[in-house]
Short mmCIF file of C-alpha atoms in Angstrom, two decimals:
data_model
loop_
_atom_site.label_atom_id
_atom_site.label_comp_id
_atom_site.label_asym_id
_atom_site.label_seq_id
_atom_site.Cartn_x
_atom_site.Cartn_y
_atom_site.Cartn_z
CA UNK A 1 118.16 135.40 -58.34
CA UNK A 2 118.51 131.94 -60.78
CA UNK A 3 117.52 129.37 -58.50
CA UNK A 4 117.28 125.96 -59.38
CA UNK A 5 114.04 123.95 -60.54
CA UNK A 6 112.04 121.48 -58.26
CA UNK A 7 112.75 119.07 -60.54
CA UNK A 8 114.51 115.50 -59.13
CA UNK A 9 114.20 114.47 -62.72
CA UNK A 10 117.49 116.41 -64.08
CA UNK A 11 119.86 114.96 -61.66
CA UNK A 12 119.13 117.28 -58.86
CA UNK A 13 119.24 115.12 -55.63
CA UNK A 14 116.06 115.02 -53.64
CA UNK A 15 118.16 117.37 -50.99
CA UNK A 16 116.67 120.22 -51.09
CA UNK A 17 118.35 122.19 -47.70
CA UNK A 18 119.58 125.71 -48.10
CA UNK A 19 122.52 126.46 -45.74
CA UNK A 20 122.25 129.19 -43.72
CA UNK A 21 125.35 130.20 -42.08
CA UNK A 22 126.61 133.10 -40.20
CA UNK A 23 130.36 134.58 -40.96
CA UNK A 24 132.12 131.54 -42.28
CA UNK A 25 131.39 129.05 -45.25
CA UNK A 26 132.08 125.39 -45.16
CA UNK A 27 135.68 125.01 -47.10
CA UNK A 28 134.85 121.20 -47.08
CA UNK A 29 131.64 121.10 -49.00
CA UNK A 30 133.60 123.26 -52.10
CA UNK A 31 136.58 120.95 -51.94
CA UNK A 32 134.45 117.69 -52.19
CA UNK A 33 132.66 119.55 -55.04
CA UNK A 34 136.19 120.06 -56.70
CA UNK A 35 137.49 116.80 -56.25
CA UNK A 36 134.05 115.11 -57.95
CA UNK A 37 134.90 117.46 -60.99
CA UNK A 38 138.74 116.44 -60.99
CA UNK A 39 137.41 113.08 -61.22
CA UNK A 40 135.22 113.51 -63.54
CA UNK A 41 131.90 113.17 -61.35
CA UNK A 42 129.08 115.87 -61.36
CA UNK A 43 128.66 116.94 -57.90
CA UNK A 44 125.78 117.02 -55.90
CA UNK A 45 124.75 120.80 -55.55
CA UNK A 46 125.26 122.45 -52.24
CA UNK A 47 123.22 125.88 -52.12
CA UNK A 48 124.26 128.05 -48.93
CA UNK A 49 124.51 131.76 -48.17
CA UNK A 50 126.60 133.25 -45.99
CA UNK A 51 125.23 136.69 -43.83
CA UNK A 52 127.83 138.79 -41.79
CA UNK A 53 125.34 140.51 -39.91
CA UNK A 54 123.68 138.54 -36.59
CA UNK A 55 120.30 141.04 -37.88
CA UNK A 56 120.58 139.10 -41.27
CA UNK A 57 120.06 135.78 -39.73
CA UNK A 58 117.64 137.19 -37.21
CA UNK A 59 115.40 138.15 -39.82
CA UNK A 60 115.51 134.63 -41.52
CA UNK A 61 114.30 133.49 -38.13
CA UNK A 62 111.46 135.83 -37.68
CA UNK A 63 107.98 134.18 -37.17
CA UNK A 64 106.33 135.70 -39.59
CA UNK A 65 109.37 135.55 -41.95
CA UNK A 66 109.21 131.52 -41.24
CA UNK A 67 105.53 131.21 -41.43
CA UNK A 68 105.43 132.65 -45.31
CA UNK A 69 108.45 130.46 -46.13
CA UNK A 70 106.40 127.42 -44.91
CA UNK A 71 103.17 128.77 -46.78
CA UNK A 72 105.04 129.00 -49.97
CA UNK A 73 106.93 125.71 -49.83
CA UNK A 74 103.75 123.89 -48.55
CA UNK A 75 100.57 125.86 -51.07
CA UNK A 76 103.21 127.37 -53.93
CA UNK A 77 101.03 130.27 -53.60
CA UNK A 78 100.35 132.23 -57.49
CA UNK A 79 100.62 136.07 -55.89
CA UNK A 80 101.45 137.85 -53.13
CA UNK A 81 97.55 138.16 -52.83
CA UNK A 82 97.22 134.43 -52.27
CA UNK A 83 100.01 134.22 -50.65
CA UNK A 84 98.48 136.47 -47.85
CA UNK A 85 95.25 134.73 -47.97
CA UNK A 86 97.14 131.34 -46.66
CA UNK A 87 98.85 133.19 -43.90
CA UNK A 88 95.80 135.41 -42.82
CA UNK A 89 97.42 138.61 -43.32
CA UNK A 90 97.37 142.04 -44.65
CA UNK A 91 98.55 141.98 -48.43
CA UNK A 92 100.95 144.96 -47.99
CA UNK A 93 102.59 143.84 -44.92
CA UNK A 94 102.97 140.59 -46.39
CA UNK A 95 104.65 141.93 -49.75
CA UNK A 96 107.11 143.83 -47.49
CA UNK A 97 107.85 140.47 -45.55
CA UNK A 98 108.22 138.89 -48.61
CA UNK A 99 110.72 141.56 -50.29
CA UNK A 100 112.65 141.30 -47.22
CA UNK A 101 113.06 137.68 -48.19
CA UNK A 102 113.80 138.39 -51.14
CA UNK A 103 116.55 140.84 -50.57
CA UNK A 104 118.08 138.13 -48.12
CA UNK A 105 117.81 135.54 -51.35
CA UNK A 106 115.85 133.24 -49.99
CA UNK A 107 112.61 133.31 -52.23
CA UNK A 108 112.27 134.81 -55.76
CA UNK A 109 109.29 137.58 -56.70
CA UNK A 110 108.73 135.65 -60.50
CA UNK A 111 106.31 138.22 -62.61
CA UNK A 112 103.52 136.01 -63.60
CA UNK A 113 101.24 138.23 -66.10
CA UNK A 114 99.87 141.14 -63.54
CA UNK A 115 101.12 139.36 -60.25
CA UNK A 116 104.55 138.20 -58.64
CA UNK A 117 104.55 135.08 -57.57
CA UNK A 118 106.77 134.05 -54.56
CA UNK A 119 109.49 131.11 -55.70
CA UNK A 120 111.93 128.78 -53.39
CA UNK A 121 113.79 125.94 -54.78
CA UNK A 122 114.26 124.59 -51.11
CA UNK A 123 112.25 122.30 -48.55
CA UNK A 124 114.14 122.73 -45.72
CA UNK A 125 116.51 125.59 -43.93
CA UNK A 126 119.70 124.42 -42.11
CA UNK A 127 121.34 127.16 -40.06
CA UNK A 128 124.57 127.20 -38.37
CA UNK A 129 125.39 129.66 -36.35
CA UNK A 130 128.46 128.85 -33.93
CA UNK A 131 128.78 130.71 -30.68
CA UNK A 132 132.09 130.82 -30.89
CA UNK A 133 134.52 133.40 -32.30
CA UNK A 134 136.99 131.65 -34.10
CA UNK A 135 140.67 132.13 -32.75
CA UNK A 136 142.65 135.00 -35.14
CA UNK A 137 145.06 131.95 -36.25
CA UNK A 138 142.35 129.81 -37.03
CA UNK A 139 141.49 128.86 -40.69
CA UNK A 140 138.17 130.04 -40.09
CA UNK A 141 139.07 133.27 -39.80
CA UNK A 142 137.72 135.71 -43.09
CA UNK A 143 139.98 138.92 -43.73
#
């Protein structure tokens, strides 16, 4: 998974938020995104993903899914070992939380020498997840 730097200095804004949402993307956000090209602008990036499955976004939730995404934003942990360390934990229980993550692409497993270090780009996780089936002739609706 390419994800982008922490860097503000090359023009990233200091937004950091990944999007979570749950069955539908936000139409607006690519349009606005369009229009700043047609216009010549660079647009600000907007990073979301989209899961189909209620489990998907279930697992994002999880507390110990949430505490390791807070330990790795907060320390930037060097390996899965230190990583564990932070949160207290068993090493292999952690690894498996944090391949879960992974295969949900929310962190990155970077080899670093003998280790894998855990990666986010991201500060902050905004999730939407409307409780509301949207109407068959709604533009909402996915086919």
């Amino acid at each position: 998974m390419e994800t982008p730097g922490n860097d503000t200095e090359m023009g990233q804004s200091d937004d950091r938020t990944l999007r979570v949402r749950f069955r539908t993307s936000s139409d607006d956000d690519l349009a606005n995104a369009l229009e700043a090209i047609d216009r010549g602008d660079t647009p600000d990036p907007h990073f979301e993903i989209v899961y189909h499955d209620p489990e998907d976004v279930h697992r994002v939730t999880r507390p110990k899914n949430l505490e390791l995404l807070r330990a790795i934003v907060q320390y930037e942990p060097g390996s899965i070992r230190e990583t564990a360390r932070r949160v207290d934990r068993d090493v292999r229980q952690v690894h498996r939380n944090l391949t879960e993550l992974e295969d949900l692409h929310l962190i990155e497993l970077v080899e670093d020498g003998q280790a894998k270090r855990p990666r986010v780009w991201y500060t902050a996780i905004d999730i939407d997840l409307p409780l509301v089936t949207p109407s068959v002739g709604s533009d909402e609706v996915e086919a």
